[in-house]
């Protein structure tokens, strides 16, 4: 035990704890960079406000910089008996510069310190996630342009419904990820509040310059209530809920990729490096990456529910329960960033079988609605047209025929209104007819792709 550990009542108290139950260093050491940066700026502010001397500030700052190097080069000795990242760093600073180290904690509590570290980490994580989502969106636009002519059946109830462009289907995910980015941006705004300067709970009896600290650490706002500041983890919940919704989107996408690779769909092939073989069945190419991504959604939801539950019964202000915010958050950060990495790696290499897609789009009576609309254009009320085509569909499927294979004579048995031009109703005409804003026409999808690229360019600037 170092002299500091022996002298300091806090450390003594920590070391007496049994069994490591209160120890968090094995996970909160991930906050070392944020903790050191926060301390460097705090020391600068204390000096600027003449609370510590220039010499003290320099000793503290240089010590902290050395500690950062020690941590990064692996020579730092982590001590579980010191419980957490804050005490590990402070104690090491004491070993290096002696009692001056004790001045760093002037006008600060671990309660505002830990909230600061978490907020800094969460903000950085959000920046990473948003840039990964942007990459993913760009990939979706690239795939949409590449496969602009591919027609697939669109589904409702997982039953073939109407033909759509494959690009239109992909661009639905572009929109989902766009909303995810908005949610993360909003989460970032609520995280962007400096808690340091709140002390343990009541504020601090020093002449602090919180604006200076906020500016130096890149925070746009300063917490307005010290009690709220040390007990608030809404920003973690905001993050976890945005992450959960994003994972839900990823999971739906995974599910579709998995379906599309089946022999039954035969719509796409995943790049071989994103599939695995079976140990027993030589023919198998299993979509494990997509499956694991779908599966990992569960743990991200779990972390959200866990955090909501941790907070629900807490009285004001800081309670040690709050230490439980970290593992779930780190796990969600790791999971989400890893899954996004997988998706941005996997998607550009998918192969789309446009012949199978087309064949599939022509089956399943997907033109039924268009045939009803054909009759409507000739003056038949929609409800009546619906009935006629419903009978016609039953007839065609009983003979295992597609609409194009039915003779005009047969058509006319269902309604005399049918004429030769009924054969002009095709998957292309169906798609092109849907030229309303947000529809699947070639024209609309082309515009959507262009708008998408524009939008990403703007968000880059
Ligand atoms: N390890 C603690 C946490 O993560 C740091 C704050 C400790 N504060 C206290 N009053 N014991 O919440």
Short mmCIF file of C-alpha atoms and ligand atoms in Angstrom, two decimals:
data_model
loop_
_atom_site.label_atom_id
_atom_site.label_comp_id
_atom_site.label_asym_id
_atom_site.label_seq_id
_atom_site.Cartn_x
_atom_site.Cartn_y
_atom_site.Cartn_z
CA UNK A 1 0.00 0.00 0.00
CA UNK A 2 1.33 3.43 -0.96
CA UNK A 3 1.60 6.22 1.57
CA UNK A 4 -1.40 7.91 -0.01
CA UNK A 5 -3.51 4.84 0.43
CA UNK A 6 -2.47 4.67 4.06
CA UNK A 7 -3.06 8.36 4.69
CA UNK A 8 -6.30 8.85 2.85
CA UNK A 9 -9.38 8.01 4.86
CA UNK A 10 -11.39 7.45 1.68
CA UNK A 11 -8.94 4.93 0.33
CA UNK A 12 -8.70 3.25 3.69
CA UNK A 13 -12.42 2.93 3.77
CA UNK A 14 -12.42 1.51 0.24
CA UNK A 15 -9.68 -1.02 0.99
CA UNK A 16 -11.63 -2.36 3.93
CA UNK A 17 -14.48 -3.45 1.73
CA UNK A 18 -14.86 -7.19 1.33
CA UNK A 19 -15.15 -9.39 -1.67
CA UNK A 20 -14.89 -6.77 -4.39
CA UNK A 21 -18.65 -6.28 -4.40
CA UNK A 22 -18.38 -2.52 -4.80
CA UNK A 23 -15.52 -2.67 -7.29
CA UNK A 24 -16.11 -1.30 -10.78
CA UNK A 25 -12.58 -0.83 -12.07
CA UNK A 26 -12.76 -3.86 -14.37
CA UNK A 27 -15.28 -1.98 -16.51
CA UNK A 28 -15.10 1.70 -15.65
CA UNK A 29 -11.42 1.84 -16.61
CA UNK A 30 -12.75 2.35 -20.09
CA UNK A 31 -13.45 5.91 -18.95
CA UNK A 32 -9.78 6.68 -18.33
CA UNK A 33 -9.40 9.12 -21.24
CA UNK A 34 -12.50 11.07 -20.28
CA UNK A 35 -11.51 11.06 -16.62
CA UNK A 36 -8.04 12.39 -17.35
CA UNK A 37 -9.25 15.01 -19.79
CA UNK A 38 -11.87 16.18 -17.30
CA UNK A 39 -9.25 16.40 -14.55
CA UNK A 40 -6.80 18.33 -16.71
CA UNK A 41 -9.43 20.95 -17.49
CA UNK A 42 -10.65 21.01 -13.89
CA UNK A 43 -7.10 21.71 -12.69
CA UNK A 44 -6.73 24.45 -15.30
CA UNK A 45 -9.94 26.06 -14.08
CA UNK A 46 -8.87 25.81 -10.41
CA UNK A 47 -5.65 27.60 -11.31
CA UNK A 48 -7.38 30.23 -13.43
CA UNK A 49 -9.67 30.94 -10.47
CA UNK A 50 -6.64 31.13 -8.16
CA UNK A 51 -7.78 28.16 -6.13
CA UNK A 52 -4.53 26.32 -6.82
CA UNK A 53 -1.15 27.71 -7.94
CA UNK A 54 0.37 27.50 -11.39
CA UNK A 55 3.00 25.10 -10.09
CA UNK A 56 0.35 22.83 -8.62
CA UNK A 57 -1.58 22.89 -11.86
CA UNK A 58 1.49 21.96 -13.90
CA UNK A 59 2.45 19.15 -11.57
CA UNK A 60 -1.07 17.75 -11.68
CA UNK A 61 -1.43 18.07 -15.43
CA UNK A 62 1.96 16.58 -16.24
CA UNK A 63 1.30 13.73 -13.83
CA UNK A 64 -2.03 13.02 -15.51
CA UNK A 65 -0.50 13.05 -18.97
CA UNK A 66 2.10 10.52 -17.83
CA UNK A 67 -0.62 8.36 -16.32
CA UNK A 68 -2.47 8.34 -19.61
CA UNK A 69 0.68 7.09 -21.32
CA UNK A 70 1.10 4.41 -18.66
CA UNK A 71 -2.44 3.22 -19.20
CA UNK A 72 -2.06 3.19 -22.96
CA UNK A 73 1.22 1.33 -22.90
CA UNK A 74 -0.06 -1.20 -20.40
CA UNK A 75 2.35 -0.33 -17.60
CA UNK A 76 -0.35 1.05 -15.29
CA UNK A 77 -1.18 -1.19 -12.35
CA UNK A 78 -4.91 -1.39 -11.78
CA UNK A 79 -5.86 -1.84 -8.16
CA UNK A 80 -9.28 -3.31 -7.46
CA UNK A 81 -9.00 -2.27 -3.82
CA UNK A 82 -9.19 1.32 -5.09
CA UNK A 83 -12.55 0.44 -6.55
CA UNK A 84 -12.95 2.67 -9.55
CA UNK A 85 -11.21 4.59 -12.29
CA UNK A 86 -11.29 7.88 -10.39
CA UNK A 87 -9.52 6.56 -7.31
CA UNK A 88 -7.03 4.53 -9.34
CA UNK A 89 -5.92 7.59 -11.25
CA UNK A 90 -5.89 9.89 -8.24
CA UNK A 91 -3.89 7.43 -6.18
CA UNK A 92 -1.34 6.97 -8.96
CA UNK A 93 -1.07 10.75 -9.25
CA UNK A 94 -0.23 10.84 -5.57
CA UNK A 95 2.50 8.25 -6.05
CA UNK A 96 3.95 10.44 -8.77
CA UNK A 97 3.64 13.98 -7.38
CA UNK A 98 2.92 13.55 -3.70
CA UNK A 99 0.35 15.44 -1.59
CA UNK A 100 -0.30 18.06 -4.31
CA UNK A 101 -2.33 15.32 -5.99
CA UNK A 102 -4.87 15.80 -3.24
CA UNK A 103 -5.59 19.32 -4.53
CA UNK A 104 -7.08 18.02 -7.75
CA UNK A 105 -10.23 16.96 -5.99
CA UNK A 106 -10.86 20.47 -4.66
CA UNK A 107 -14.33 21.63 -5.64
CA UNK A 108 -15.25 18.29 -7.09
CA UNK A 109 -16.94 15.06 -6.06
CA UNK A 110 -16.85 11.68 -7.68
CA UNK A 111 -20.58 12.22 -8.16
CA UNK A 112 -20.19 15.03 -10.66
CA UNK A 113 -16.96 13.53 -11.96
CA UNK A 114 -18.44 10.18 -12.94
CA UNK A 115 -21.41 11.81 -14.61
CA UNK A 116 -19.01 13.98 -16.61
CA UNK A 117 -16.99 10.96 -17.74
CA UNK A 118 -20.09 9.09 -18.81
CA UNK A 119 -21.50 12.05 -20.70
CA UNK A 120 -18.24 12.50 -22.57
CA UNK A 121 -18.13 8.82 -23.49
CA UNK A 122 -21.79 8.76 -24.56
CA UNK A 123 -21.31 11.81 -26.78
CA UNK A 124 -18.34 10.20 -28.52
CA UNK A 125 -20.22 6.96 -28.96
CA UNK A 126 -23.11 8.82 -30.57
CA UNK A 127 -20.73 10.49 -33.04
CA UNK A 128 -19.36 7.08 -33.99
CA UNK A 129 -22.80 5.53 -34.39
CA UNK A 130 -24.10 8.42 -36.48
CA UNK A 131 -21.16 8.20 -38.84
CA UNK A 132 -21.60 4.41 -39.14
CA UNK A 133 -25.29 4.93 -39.91
CA UNK A 134 -24.39 7.45 -42.58
CA UNK A 135 -22.03 4.93 -44.17
CA UNK A 136 -24.78 2.36 -44.07
CA UNK A 137 -27.20 4.77 -45.72
CA UNK A 138 -24.70 5.51 -48.46
CA UNK A 139 -24.32 1.79 -49.08
CA UNK A 140 -28.10 1.47 -49.38
CA UNK A 141 -28.13 4.26 -51.96
CA UNK A 142 -25.31 2.62 -53.90
CA UNK A 143 -27.12 -0.73 -53.92
CA UNK A 144 -30.33 1.00 -54.94
CA UNK A 145 -28.63 2.63 -57.93
CA UNK A 146 -26.84 -0.56 -58.85
CA UNK A 147 -30.04 -2.61 -58.83
CA UNK A 148 -32.38 0.14 -59.99
CA UNK A 149 -34.19 -2.05 -62.50
CA UNK A 150 -34.73 -5.06 -60.29
CA UNK A 151 -38.39 -5.80 -59.62
CA UNK A 152 -39.46 -7.88 -56.64
CA UNK A 153 -42.78 -8.82 -55.15
CA UNK A 154 -43.76 -6.54 -52.30
CA UNK A 155 -45.39 -8.31 -49.38
CA UNK A 156 -48.05 -7.72 -46.79
CA UNK A 157 -48.72 -10.46 -44.23
CA UNK A 158 -45.71 -12.12 -45.88
CA UNK A 159 -48.01 -12.84 -48.83
CA UNK A 160 -47.10 -11.47 -52.23
CA UNK A 161 -49.04 -8.24 -52.67
CA UNK A 162 -47.85 -5.85 -55.39
CA UNK A 163 -44.67 -5.55 -57.44
CA UNK A 164 -42.13 -3.00 -56.22
CA UNK A 165 -38.61 -2.01 -57.11
CA UNK A 166 -35.97 -3.74 -55.00
CA UNK A 167 -34.43 -0.29 -54.60
CA UNK A 168 -37.69 0.97 -53.11
CA UNK A 169 -37.55 -1.83 -50.56
CA UNK A 170 -33.95 -1.01 -49.66
CA UNK A 171 -34.75 2.68 -49.37
CA UNK A 172 -37.31 1.88 -46.69
CA UNK A 173 -34.28 1.02 -44.52
CA UNK A 174 -32.63 4.27 -45.54
CA UNK A 175 -35.58 6.03 -43.88
CA UNK A 176 -35.38 3.89 -40.74
CA UNK A 177 -31.71 4.62 -40.29
CA UNK A 178 -32.39 8.26 -40.93
CA UNK A 179 -34.84 8.36 -38.04
CA UNK A 180 -32.25 6.55 -35.92
CA UNK A 181 -29.77 9.30 -36.63
CA UNK A 182 -32.30 11.90 -35.57
CA UNK A 183 -32.93 10.02 -32.34
CA UNK A 184 -29.21 9.79 -31.63
CA UNK A 185 -28.74 13.48 -32.40
CA UNK A 186 -31.47 14.33 -29.94
CA UNK A 187 -29.92 12.01 -27.38
CA UNK A 188 -26.63 13.81 -27.94
CA UNK A 189 -28.23 17.19 -27.28
CA UNK A 190 -29.52 16.00 -23.92
CA UNK A 191 -26.15 14.47 -23.11
CA UNK A 192 -24.36 17.67 -24.00
CA UNK A 193 -24.74 19.21 -20.52
CA UNK A 194 -21.77 19.73 -18.20
CA UNK A 195 -22.44 18.29 -14.73
CA UNK A 196 -19.01 19.14 -13.29
CA UNK A 197 -19.30 21.95 -10.77
CA UNK A 198 -22.27 20.37 -9.01
CA UNK A 199 -20.16 18.84 -6.28
CA UNK A 200 -21.60 15.96 -4.31
CA UNK A 201 -25.14 17.29 -4.67
CA UNK A 202 -25.55 20.87 -3.49
CA UNK A 203 -23.12 22.92 -5.54
CA UNK A 204 -19.71 24.11 -4.35
CA UNK A 205 -18.44 26.83 -2.03
CA UNK A 206 -15.80 28.04 -4.49
CA UNK A 207 -15.70 30.68 -7.16
CA UNK A 208 -15.74 28.29 -10.12
CA UNK A 209 -15.85 29.09 -13.82
CA UNK A 210 -18.14 26.41 -15.13
CA UNK A 211 -18.44 28.10 -18.52
CA UNK A 212 -14.71 27.77 -19.02
CA UNK A 213 -14.83 24.05 -18.20
CA UNK A 214 -17.79 23.53 -20.52
CA UNK A 215 -16.04 25.26 -23.35
CA UNK A 216 -12.77 23.40 -22.87
CA UNK A 217 -14.53 20.05 -22.73
CA UNK A 218 -16.82 20.79 -25.67
CA UNK A 219 -20.12 21.00 -23.80
CA UNK A 220 -22.81 23.35 -25.12
CA UNK A 221 -24.74 23.57 -21.86
CA UNK A 222 -24.22 23.60 -18.10
CA UNK A 223 -26.46 21.73 -15.69
CA UNK A 224 -28.97 24.06 -14.04
CA UNK A 225 -29.59 22.08 -10.87
CA UNK A 226 -26.82 20.37 -8.95
CA UNK A 227 -29.11 17.75 -7.43
CA UNK A 228 -30.48 16.76 -10.81
CA UNK A 229 -26.98 16.80 -12.32
CA UNK A 230 -25.53 14.14 -10.02
CA UNK A 231 -28.54 11.85 -10.06
CA UNK A 232 -29.57 12.12 -13.70
CA UNK A 233 -28.91 9.22 -16.05
CA UNK A 234 -31.67 10.07 -18.53
CA UNK A 235 -28.98 10.54 -21.13
CA UNK A 236 -27.98 6.89 -20.75
CA UNK A 237 -31.61 5.87 -21.19
CA UNK A 238 -31.89 8.13 -24.23
CA UNK A 239 -28.88 6.40 -25.71
CA UNK A 240 -30.09 2.92 -24.87
CA UNK A 241 -33.52 3.57 -26.27
CA UNK A 242 -32.16 5.00 -29.52
CA UNK A 243 -29.83 1.99 -29.67
CA UNK A 244 -32.72 -0.41 -29.07
CA UNK A 245 -34.80 1.07 -31.87
CA UNK A 246 -31.82 1.03 -34.18
CA UNK A 247 -31.14 -2.62 -33.32
CA UNK A 248 -34.80 -3.38 -34.00
CA UNK A 249 -34.29 -2.01 -37.51
CA UNK A 250 -31.10 -4.00 -37.92
CA UNK A 251 -32.92 -7.07 -36.71
CA UNK A 252 -35.74 -6.64 -39.22
CA UNK A 253 -33.19 -6.15 -41.97
CA UNK A 254 -31.31 -9.24 -40.81
CA UNK A 255 -34.51 -11.23 -40.90
CA UNK A 256 -35.15 -10.18 -44.49
CA UNK A 257 -31.61 -10.95 -45.58
CA UNK A 258 -31.95 -14.38 -43.99
CA UNK A 259 -35.24 -15.01 -45.78
CA UNK A 260 -33.90 -13.74 -49.10
CA UNK A 261 -30.97 -16.16 -49.01
CA UNK A 262 -33.23 -19.20 -48.61
CA UNK A 263 -33.80 -21.48 -51.57
CA UNK A 264 -37.48 -20.59 -51.31
CA UNK A 265 -36.78 -16.90 -51.99
CA UNK A 266 -33.45 -17.24 -53.84
CA UNK A 267 -33.29 -13.48 -54.11
CA UNK A 268 -29.80 -12.71 -52.87
CA UNK A 269 -26.48 -14.30 -52.06
CA UNK A 270 -24.45 -12.94 -49.17
CA UNK A 271 -20.72 -12.48 -49.63
CA UNK A 272 -19.11 -15.83 -48.71
CA UNK A 273 -17.05 -14.28 -45.93
CA UNK A 274 -20.30 -13.38 -44.19
CA UNK A 275 -21.65 -16.91 -44.20
CA UNK A 276 -20.43 -20.07 -42.53
CA UNK A 277 -20.60 -23.70 -43.53
CA UNK A 278 -22.28 -26.43 -41.58
CA UNK A 279 -20.11 -28.98 -39.79
CA UNK A 280 -22.31 -31.77 -41.09
CA UNK A 281 -24.22 -30.61 -44.17
CA UNK A 282 -21.71 -29.71 -46.89
CA UNK A 283 -24.16 -27.72 -49.04
CA UNK A 284 -24.98 -25.17 -46.35
CA UNK A 285 -24.07 -21.48 -46.45
CA UNK A 286 -25.56 -20.16 -43.27
CA UNK A 287 -26.21 -16.44 -42.81
CA UNK A 288 -24.68 -16.41 -39.32
CA UNK A 289 -23.65 -12.76 -39.32
CA UNK A 290 -27.21 -11.64 -39.98
CA UNK A 291 -28.54 -14.14 -37.47
CA UNK A 292 -26.18 -13.04 -34.71
CA UNK A 293 -27.04 -9.42 -35.45
CA UNK A 294 -30.72 -10.26 -35.07
CA UNK A 295 -29.98 -12.17 -31.88
CA UNK A 296 -27.90 -9.42 -30.32
CA UNK A 297 -30.93 -7.14 -30.42
CA UNK A 298 -32.10 -8.96 -27.31
CA UNK A 299 -29.21 -7.84 -25.13
CA UNK A 300 -29.56 -4.22 -26.23
CA UNK A 301 -33.26 -4.25 -25.27
CA UNK A 302 -32.25 -5.91 -22.01
CA UNK A 303 -29.81 -3.12 -21.20
CA UNK A 304 -32.55 -0.53 -21.72
CA UNK A 305 -34.99 -2.29 -19.43
CA UNK A 306 -32.23 -2.79 -16.89
CA UNK A 307 -31.37 0.91 -16.81
CA UNK A 308 -35.00 1.99 -16.56
CA UNK A 309 -35.40 -0.39 -13.64
CA UNK A 310 -32.22 0.74 -11.88
CA UNK A 311 -33.47 4.32 -11.87
CA UNK A 312 -37.12 3.85 -11.09
CA UNK A 313 -37.00 3.86 -7.30
CA UNK A 314 -34.05 6.13 -6.62
CA UNK A 315 -34.54 9.01 -4.22
CA UNK A 316 -32.59 12.19 -4.82
CA UNK A 317 -29.65 12.44 -5.36
CA UNK A 318 -26.61 10.26 -6.08
CA UNK A 319 -27.05 6.65 -5.03
CA UNK A 320 -24.51 3.98 -5.61
CA UNK A 321 -27.04 2.09 -7.74
CA UNK A 322 -26.02 4.53 -10.46
CA UNK A 323 -22.72 2.71 -10.84
CA UNK A 324 -24.80 0.01 -12.54
CA UNK A 325 -25.28 2.31 -15.53
CA UNK A 326 -21.96 1.40 -17.07
CA UNK A 327 -21.83 -2.25 -18.03
CA UNK A 328 -25.15 -2.14 -19.87
CA UNK A 329 -24.18 1.03 -21.65
CA UNK A 330 -20.76 -0.28 -22.70
CA UNK A 331 -22.33 -3.52 -23.82
CA UNK A 332 -24.87 -1.70 -25.98
CA UNK A 333 -22.18 0.58 -27.41
CA UNK A 334 -19.99 -2.43 -28.25
CA UNK A 335 -22.88 -4.41 -29.68
CA UNK A 336 -24.33 -1.65 -31.81
CA UNK A 337 -21.01 -0.49 -33.23
CA UNK A 338 -19.97 -4.09 -33.98
CA UNK A 339 -23.25 -4.89 -35.70
CA UNK A 340 -23.09 -1.70 -37.78
CA UNK A 341 -19.55 -2.65 -38.75
CA UNK A 342 -20.79 -6.05 -39.89
CA UNK A 343 -23.59 -4.51 -41.93
CA UNK A 344 -21.40 -1.94 -43.63
CA UNK A 345 -18.96 -4.74 -44.47
CA UNK A 346 -21.53 -7.26 -45.62
CA UNK A 347 -24.04 -5.27 -47.67
CA UNK A 348 -21.84 -3.95 -50.50
CA UNK A 349 -20.98 -7.54 -51.42
CA UNK A 350 -24.49 -8.93 -51.74
CA UNK A 351 -25.42 -10.39 -55.10
CA UNK A 352 -29.00 -9.88 -56.24
CA UNK A 353 -30.49 -12.45 -58.60
CA UNK A 354 -32.65 -10.20 -60.74
CA UNK A 355 -34.03 -13.04 -62.88
CA UNK A 356 -35.37 -14.89 -59.88
CA UNK A 357 -36.67 -11.63 -58.49
CA UNK A 358 -38.57 -10.90 -61.65
CA UNK A 359 -39.96 -14.41 -61.88
CA UNK A 360 -41.10 -14.23 -58.34
CA UNK A 361 -42.65 -10.80 -58.92
CA UNK A 362 -44.71 -12.16 -61.78
CA UNK A 363 -46.13 -14.97 -59.70
CA UNK A 364 -48.61 -14.80 -56.89
CA UNK A 365 -51.21 -12.74 -58.75
CA UNK A 366 -49.40 -9.56 -57.80
CA UNK A 367 -51.12 -7.71 -60.63
CA UNK A 368 -54.59 -8.25 -59.19
CA UNK A 369 -54.86 -4.71 -57.84
CA UNK A 370 -53.72 -3.30 -61.17
CA UNK A 371 -56.36 -5.31 -63.01
CA UNK A 372 -58.98 -3.95 -60.65
CA UNK A 373 -57.65 -0.45 -61.36
CA UNK A 374 -57.82 -1.27 -65.09
CA UNK A 375 -61.57 -1.91 -64.74
CA UNK A 376 -61.98 1.20 -62.61
CA UNK A 377 -60.39 3.23 -65.41
CA UNK A 378 -63.11 1.87 -67.66
CA UNK A 379 -65.83 3.05 -65.32
CA UNK A 380 -66.41 0.03 -63.07
CA UNK A 381 -66.88 0.98 -59.38
CA UNK A 382 -63.85 -0.19 -57.36
CA UNK A 383 -65.80 -2.56 -55.09
CA UNK A 384 -67.32 -4.29 -58.08
CA UNK A 385 -63.95 -4.48 -59.86
CA UNK A 386 -62.47 -5.98 -56.70
CA UNK A 387 -65.08 -8.75 -56.77
CA UNK A 388 -64.51 -9.50 -60.46
CA UNK A 389 -60.73 -9.78 -60.04
CA UNK A 390 -61.10 -11.85 -56.92
CA UNK A 391 -63.11 -14.44 -58.90
CA UNK A 392 -60.64 -14.20 -61.76
CA UNK A 393 -57.73 -14.83 -59.39
CA UNK A 394 -59.39 -17.93 -57.96
CA UNK A 395 -59.99 -19.16 -61.52
CA UNK A 396 -56.38 -18.51 -62.60
CA UNK A 397 -54.85 -20.14 -59.56
CA UNK A 398 -57.12 -23.19 -59.93
CA UNK A 399 -55.54 -23.66 -63.37
CA UNK A 400 -52.11 -22.68 -62.10
CA UNK A 401 -51.97 -19.85 -64.64
CA UNK A 402 -50.64 -16.33 -64.43
CA UNK A 403 -52.85 -13.44 -65.57
CA UNK A 404 -50.83 -13.07 -68.77
CA UNK A 405 -51.62 -16.67 -69.68
CA UNK A 406 -55.40 -16.19 -69.58
CA UNK A 407 -57.11 -15.67 -72.93
CA UNK A 408 -59.26 -12.63 -73.65
CA UNK A 409 -62.23 -14.96 -73.97
CA UNK A 410 -61.66 -16.26 -70.49
CA UNK A 411 -61.28 -12.70 -69.19
CA UNK A 412 -64.57 -11.73 -70.75
CA UNK A 413 -66.37 -14.51 -68.90
CA UNK A 414 -65.70 -12.48 -65.76
CA UNK A 415 -66.52 -9.09 -67.28
CA UNK A 416 -67.31 -7.94 -70.82
CA UNK A 417 -65.37 -4.76 -70.13
CA UNK A 418 -62.01 -6.51 -70.65
CA UNK A 419 -60.32 -5.70 -73.96
CA UNK A 420 -57.03 -6.53 -75.70
CA UNK A 421 -55.27 -3.78 -73.75
CA UNK A 422 -55.59 -5.85 -70.56
CA UNK A 423 -52.27 -7.40 -71.61
CA UNK A 424 -50.65 -4.01 -71.20
CA UNK A 425 -50.99 -4.47 -67.46
CA UNK A 426 -47.53 -5.72 -66.52
CA UNK A 427 -45.28 -5.51 -63.50
CA UNK A 428 -43.57 -2.53 -65.16
CA UNK A 429 -46.83 -0.72 -65.82
CA UNK A 430 -47.88 -1.47 -62.26
CA UNK A 431 -44.69 0.01 -60.88
CA UNK A 432 -44.74 3.03 -63.14
CA UNK A 433 -48.32 3.80 -62.29
CA UNK A 434 -47.33 4.36 -58.67
CA UNK A 435 -45.86 7.74 -59.30
CA UNK A 436 -47.19 9.49 -56.22
CA UNK A 437 -44.69 10.98 -53.78
CA UNK A 438 -43.14 8.09 -51.88
CA UNK A 439 -44.34 5.54 -54.44
CA UNK A 440 -42.33 2.82 -56.17
CA UNK A 441 -42.31 4.16 -59.75
CA UNK A 442 -38.92 4.18 -61.48
CA UNK A 443 -39.13 7.94 -61.56
CA UNK A 444 -39.89 8.34 -57.85
CA UNK A 445 -37.21 5.88 -56.81
CA UNK A 446 -34.68 7.63 -59.00
CA UNK A 447 -35.58 10.91 -57.31
CA UNK A 448 -35.41 9.28 -53.88
CA UNK A 449 -31.89 8.06 -54.59
CA UNK A 450 -30.76 11.50 -55.74
CA UNK A 451 -32.39 13.15 -52.75
CA UNK A 452 -30.72 10.61 -50.46
CA UNK A 453 -27.25 11.41 -51.78
CA UNK A 454 -28.00 15.13 -51.50
CA UNK A 455 -29.15 14.70 -47.92
CA UNK A 456 -26.00 12.80 -46.92
CA UNK A 457 -23.86 15.45 -48.57
CA UNK A 458 -25.60 18.18 -46.59
CA UNK A 459 -25.16 16.34 -43.30
CA UNK A 460 -21.44 15.96 -44.12
CA UNK A 461 -20.98 19.72 -44.50
N1 LIG B 1 -17.82 4.39 -9.15
C1 LIG B 1 -18.83 5.32 -8.82
C2 LIG B 1 -19.93 5.30 -9.87
O1 LIG B 1 -19.71 4.82 -10.92
C3 LIG B 1 -18.26 6.67 -8.75
C4 LIG B 1 -19.02 7.62 -7.87
C5 LIG B 1 -18.86 7.22 -6.45
N2 LIG B 1 -19.45 8.16 -5.60
C6 LIG B 1 -19.73 7.89 -4.33
N3 LIG B 1 -20.28 8.78 -3.63
N4 LIG B 1 -19.43 6.72 -3.81
O2 LIG B 1 -21.01 5.78 -9.67
#
